[in-house]
CSV table of C-alpha atoms and ligand atoms in Angstrom, one decimal:
chain,number,residue,atom,x,y,z
A,254,MET,CA,101.6,160.2,151.0
A,255,ILE,CA,102.4,156.2,150.1
A,256,ALA,CA,103.4,156.8,154.4
A,257,ASP,CA,99.9,157.7,154.7
A,258,SER,CA,98.6,154.9,152.5
A,259,VAL,CA,100.8,152.3,154.9
A,260,GLY,CA,99.2,153.6,158.1
A,261,LYS,CA,95.4,152.8,156.2
A,262,ILE,CA,96.3,149.8,155.0
A,263,ARG,CA,97.8,148.6,158.4
A,264,GLU,CA,94.7,149.7,160.1
A,265,ARG,CA,92.4,147.5,157.9
A,266,ILE,CA,94.8,144.7,158.2
A,267,ASP,CA,94.4,145.3,162.2
A,268,LEU,CA,90.3,145.3,161.9
A,269,ALA,CA,90.2,142.6,159.4
A,270,CYS,CA,92.7,140.4,161.9
A,271,ARG,CA,90.5,141.6,165.0
A,272,ARG,CA,87.3,140.5,163.0
A,273,ALA,CA,88.9,136.9,162.5
A,274,GLY,CA,90.3,136.5,165.8
A,275,ARG,CA,94.2,136.5,164.5
A,276,ASP,CA,96.6,138.6,165.7
A,277,PRO,CA,97.9,141.2,163.2
A,278,SER,CA,101.5,140.0,163.7
A,279,GLU,CA,100.6,136.7,162.1
A,280,VAL,CA,100.0,138.8,158.8
A,281,ARG,CA,102.6,140.4,156.4
A,282,LEU,CA,102.3,143.1,154.3
A,283,LEU,CA,104.3,143.0,150.9
A,284,ALA,CA,104.5,146.0,149.1
A,285,VAL,CA,104.3,144.7,145.2
A,286,SER,CA,106.0,147.5,143.4
A,287,LYS,CA,105.6,146.7,139.9
A,288,THR,CA,106.4,149.8,137.7
A,289,PHE,CA,107.1,152.1,140.1
A,290,PRO,CA,110.4,153.4,140.5
A,291,ALA,CA,113.0,152.6,143.1
A,292,GLU,CA,112.4,156.1,144.9
A,293,SER,CA,108.8,154.6,145.6
A,294,VAL,CA,109.9,151.4,147.2
A,295,ARG,CA,112.4,153.8,149.4
A,296,GLU,CA,109.5,155.5,150.3
A,297,VAL,CA,107.4,152.1,151.7
A,298,VAL,CA,111.2,151.1,153.0
A,299,SER,CA,111.1,154.3,155.2
A,300,SER,CA,107.2,153.6,156.5
A,301,GLY,CA,108.5,150.3,157.8
A,302,ILE,CA,108.0,148.1,155.1
A,303,CYS,CA,110.7,145.8,154.3
A,304,ASP,CA,109.0,143.1,151.7
A,305,ILE,CA,108.8,144.2,148.6
A,306,GLY,CA,107.6,142.1,145.4
A,307,GLU,CA,108.4,142.0,141.7
A,308,ASN,CA,107.1,139.7,139.4
A,309,TYR,CA,109.7,140.2,136.2
A,310,VAL,CA,113.0,139.6,137.1
A,311,GLN,CA,114.9,142.6,134.9
A,312,GLU,CA,113.0,144.9,137.1
A,313,LEU,CA,113.4,143.0,140.2
A,314,ARG,CA,117.3,143.4,139.7
A,315,VAL,CA,117.3,147.0,138.4
A,316,LYS,CA,115.5,147.9,141.6
A,317,ARG,CA,117.7,146.1,143.8
A,318,GLU,CA,120.8,147.7,142.5
A,319,GLN,CA,119.3,151.2,142.6
A,320,LEU,CA,118.2,150.6,146.1
A,321,ALA,CA,121.4,148.6,147.3
A,322,ASP,CA,119.6,148.2,150.8
A,323,ASP,CA,120.2,145.4,153.1
A,324,ARG,CA,117.1,145.9,154.6
A,325,ILE,CA,114.8,144.9,152.0
A,326,ARG,CA,113.3,141.4,151.8
A,327,TRP,CA,112.9,140.5,147.7
A,328,HIS,CA,110.3,138.6,146.9
A,329,PHE,CA,109.5,137.4,143.2
A,330,ILE,CA,105.7,137.0,142.7
A,331,GLY,CA,105.7,136.5,139.3
A,332,HIS,CA,105.8,133.4,136.9
A,333,LEU,CA,109.9,132.3,136.8
A,334,GLN,CA,111.2,131.2,133.9
A,335,THR,CA,114.2,128.2,134.9
A,336,ASN,CA,116.6,130.2,132.8
A,337,LYS,CA,116.2,133.0,135.1
A,338,VAL,CA,116.6,131.4,138.4
A,339,LYS,CA,120.5,132.3,138.4
A,340,TYR,CA,120.0,135.9,138.3
A,341,VAL,CA,118.2,135.7,141.8
A,342,ALA,CA,119.2,132.5,143.6
A,343,ASP,CA,121.8,134.4,145.6
A,344,TRP,CA,119.7,136.8,147.4
A,345,VAL,CA,115.8,136.2,146.5
A,346,HIS,CA,113.6,136.1,149.9
A,347,LEU,CA,110.8,133.9,148.6
A,348,ILE,CA,109.8,133.0,145.4
A,349,HIS,CA,106.0,133.0,145.6
A,350,ALA,CA,104.8,131.0,142.4
A,351,VAL,CA,106.3,127.5,141.5
A,352,ASP,CA,104.2,125.3,139.8
A,353,SER,CA,106.2,122.3,138.4
A,354,ALA,CA,108.9,120.3,139.4
A,355,ARG,CA,110.9,121.3,136.9
A,356,LEU,CA,111.2,124.7,138.0
A,357,ALA,CA,111.8,123.5,141.4
A,358,ALA,CA,114.9,121.7,140.5
A,359,GLU,CA,116.6,124.7,139.2
A,360,ILE,CA,115.8,126.7,142.1
A,361,ASP,CA,117.4,123.6,143.9
A,362,LYS,CA,120.6,123.5,141.8
A,363,HIS,CA,121.1,127.2,142.3
A,364,ALA,CA,120.8,127.5,145.7
A,365,ALA,CA,123.0,124.7,146.2
A,366,ARG,CA,125.9,126.5,143.9
A,367,ALA,CA,124.9,129.7,146.2
A,368,GLY,CA,125.0,128.0,149.1
A,369,ARG,CA,122.2,128.4,151.0
A,370,LYS,CA,118.6,127.1,150.9
A,371,ILE,CA,115.9,129.1,149.0
A,372,ASP,CA,112.2,129.0,150.4
A,373,LEU,CA,109.6,128.6,148.0
A,374,LEU,CA,105.7,128.5,147.8
A,375,VAL,CA,103.7,126.2,145.4
A,376,GLU,CA,101.3,128.2,143.4
A,377,VAL,CA,97.9,126.7,142.8
A,378,ASN,CA,95.7,127.7,139.9
A,379,SER,CA,92.5,127.9,142.0
A,380,THR,CA,90.4,129.4,139.6
A,381,GLY,CA,90.9,127.0,136.9
A,382,GLU,CA,91.6,130.0,134.7
A,383,GLU,CA,93.9,129.0,131.8
A,384,SER,CA,95.3,132.1,131.4
A,385,LYS,CA,96.8,131.6,134.8
A,386,TYR,CA,99.7,129.5,136.4
A,387,GLY,CA,99.9,127.5,138.8
A,388,VAL,CA,98.7,123.8,139.7
A,389,PRO,CA,95.5,122.2,139.8
A,390,PRO,CA,94.0,122.1,143.3
A,391,GLY,CA,93.9,118.2,142.7
A,392,GLU,CA,97.8,117.7,141.7
A,393,THR,CA,99.1,120.4,144.8
A,394,GLU,CA,99.7,117.3,147.1
A,395,ALA,CA,101.4,115.5,144.7
A,396,LEU,CA,103.7,118.2,143.6
A,397,VAL,CA,104.6,119.3,147.2
A,398,LYS,CA,105.7,115.9,148.2
A,399,GLU,CA,107.4,115.9,144.8
A,400,LEU,CA,109.0,119.0,145.9
A,401,ALA,CA,110.1,117.8,149.6
A,402,ARG,CA,113.0,115.5,147.6
A,403,PHE,CA,114.9,118.4,146.7
A,404,ASP,CA,117.0,119.0,150.0
A,405,ASN,CA,118.4,123.1,148.6
A,406,ILE,CA,114.6,124.5,148.9
A,407,ARG,CA,112.4,124.8,151.3
A,408,VAL,CA,108.5,124.5,150.7
A,409,CYS,CA,106.9,127.6,153.1
A,410,GLY,CA,103.2,127.3,151.9
A,411,LEU,CA,100.7,128.1,149.1
A,412,MET,CA,100.2,131.0,146.9
A,413,THR,CA,97.0,132.0,145.0
A,414,MET,CA,95.6,134.2,142.4
A,415,SER,CA,91.8,134.9,142.4
A,416,LEU,CA,89.5,136.2,139.9
A,417,PHE,CA,89.4,140.1,139.2
A,418,ASP,CA,86.3,141.1,140.0
A,419,PRO,CA,85.2,144.2,142.0
A,420,ASP,CA,83.4,141.9,144.7
A,421,PRO,CA,85.5,141.2,147.1
A,422,GLU,CA,83.5,138.1,148.0
A,423,VAL,CA,83.9,136.5,144.7
A,424,SER,CA,87.6,135.7,146.6
A,425,ARG,CA,86.4,134.3,149.3
A,426,PRO,CA,85.7,130.4,148.6
A,427,VAL,CA,89.1,131.0,146.4
A,428,TYR,CA,90.9,132.3,149.5
A,429,ARG,CA,89.3,129.5,151.8
A,430,GLY,CA,89.7,126.3,149.1
A,431,LEU,CA,93.3,127.5,149.4
A,432,ARG,CA,93.8,127.1,152.9
A,433,GLN,CA,91.6,123.8,153.1
A,434,ILE,CA,94.3,122.6,150.7
A,435,ARG,CA,96.8,123.6,153.1
A,436,ASP,CA,94.9,122.0,156.0
A,437,ASN,CA,95.1,119.1,154.2
A,438,LEU,CA,98.4,118.6,153.6
A,439,ALA,CA,99.5,119.9,157.6
A,440,GLY,CA,100.1,116.3,157.9
A,441,LEU,CA,103.2,116.2,155.7
A,442,ARG,CA,106.2,117.3,157.8
A,443,GLN,CA,109.6,117.1,157.2
A,444,GLU,CA,112.5,119.2,157.5
A,445,ASN,CA,112.2,121.0,154.1
A,446,LEU,CA,108.3,121.2,154.2
A,447,LYS,CA,106.5,123.5,156.9
A,448,LEU,CA,103.3,124.8,155.0
A,449,LYS,CA,102.8,127.7,157.0
A,450,HIS,CA,102.2,130.5,154.4
A,451,LEU,CA,99.3,131.3,152.5
A,452,SER,CA,100.1,134.1,150.3
A,453,MET,CA,96.5,135.5,149.0
A,454,GLY,CA,94.7,138.5,148.7
A,455,MET,CA,95.3,142.0,147.0
A,456,THR,CA,94.4,145.5,146.9
A,457,GLY,CA,90.9,144.6,146.1
A,458,ASP,CA,90.2,141.8,148.5
A,459,PHE,CA,93.2,141.7,150.9
A,460,GLU,CA,90.5,142.0,154.3
A,461,VAL,CA,88.6,138.7,152.7
A,462,ALA,CA,91.9,136.9,152.2
A,463,ILE,CA,92.6,137.9,155.9
A,464,GLU,CA,89.5,136.5,156.9
A,465,GLU,CA,90.1,133.3,155.2
A,466,GLY,CA,93.9,133.0,156.4
A,467,ALA,CA,96.2,134.4,154.8
A,468,THR,CA,99.6,135.2,156.2
A,469,ILE,CA,100.8,137.1,153.5
A,470,VAL,CA,99.3,140.1,151.6
A,471,ARG,CA,100.0,141.2,148.3
A,472,ILE,CA,99.5,144.9,147.8
A,473,GLY,CA,100.3,147.1,145.1
A,474,THR,CA,97.7,149.7,144.1
A,475,ALA,CA,96.6,150.6,147.3
A,476,LEU,CA,99.9,151.8,148.3
A,477,PHE,CA,101.3,153.2,145.1
A,478,GLY,CA,98.4,154.4,143.1
A,479,LYS,CA,97.3,152.9,140.1
A,480,ARG,CA,99.9,151.6,137.8
A,481,GLN,CA,100.4,152.9,134.0
A,482,ARG,CA,99.8,150.2,131.6
A,483,ARG,CA,103.3,148.6,130.8
B,129,PLP,C1,100.3,143.3,140.6
B,129,PLP,C2,100.3,142.0,141.8
B,129,PLP,C3,99.7,142.1,143.0
B,129,PLP,C4,99.3,143.3,143.5
B,129,PLP,O1,97.9,143.9,142.9
B,129,PLP,P1,97.2,145.1,143.1
B,129,PLP,O2,95.6,144.9,143.2
B,129,PLP,O3,97.4,146.5,142.6
B,129,PLP,O4,97.2,145.4,144.7
B,129,PLP,C5,99.4,140.9,144.0
B,129,PLP,N1,100.0,140.0,143.5
B,129,PLP,C6,100.7,139.3,141.8
B,129,PLP,C7,101.0,138.2,141.8
B,129,PLP,C8,100.7,140.6,141.3
B,129,PLP,O5,101.1,140.2,140.1
């Protein structure tokens, strides 16, 4: 069943790319497995998806140990507390939601200890909702510049969450805005600063996100089904 869902989503990604004149290889499908068991992750991996996202550190660590599969690239997509960085620093593939220099400093420190560079995205609070994390759009440039000072992280792009609305068109201006912020910062270039990724789009609006330039879409429900409440 998960294999069927993967096929259908891939088709929809291809169609959205075609509409937007983009190459489907530019869009990565990130499977968001939160609340689902390791067995479900195994199924998506068998279907060829190796990018897996979780938003709780503990859940991520447990599944990683249960699966012990080196093909998997583990993404952290939730709000990362500074005191939890140490648990993921050795192996995390991409941290999606960095919104402060303080968190980046902690990631930098643990990356140095681990002898690696850690890739991250800056989360932008595009909708201005107080319940959301992320840096306000107008402060993104200043934060990105600040993060570029750290030697052991690489700032690879921006991430955002849209409004929860059944109409995907509501997300379009949000995603277009994120792309504009990125394009405005494209001139900033240094070794650890290459804003190539836009992590945006979920089950309800990933096609709109692709049309607006997403390079990573984060999909849970359309792959695994409805989540039980925690
Ligand atoms: C849960 C989650 C998703 C996936 O949401 P779906 O609507 O189930 O596809 C994407 N991004 C983040 C940050 C999430 O927490």
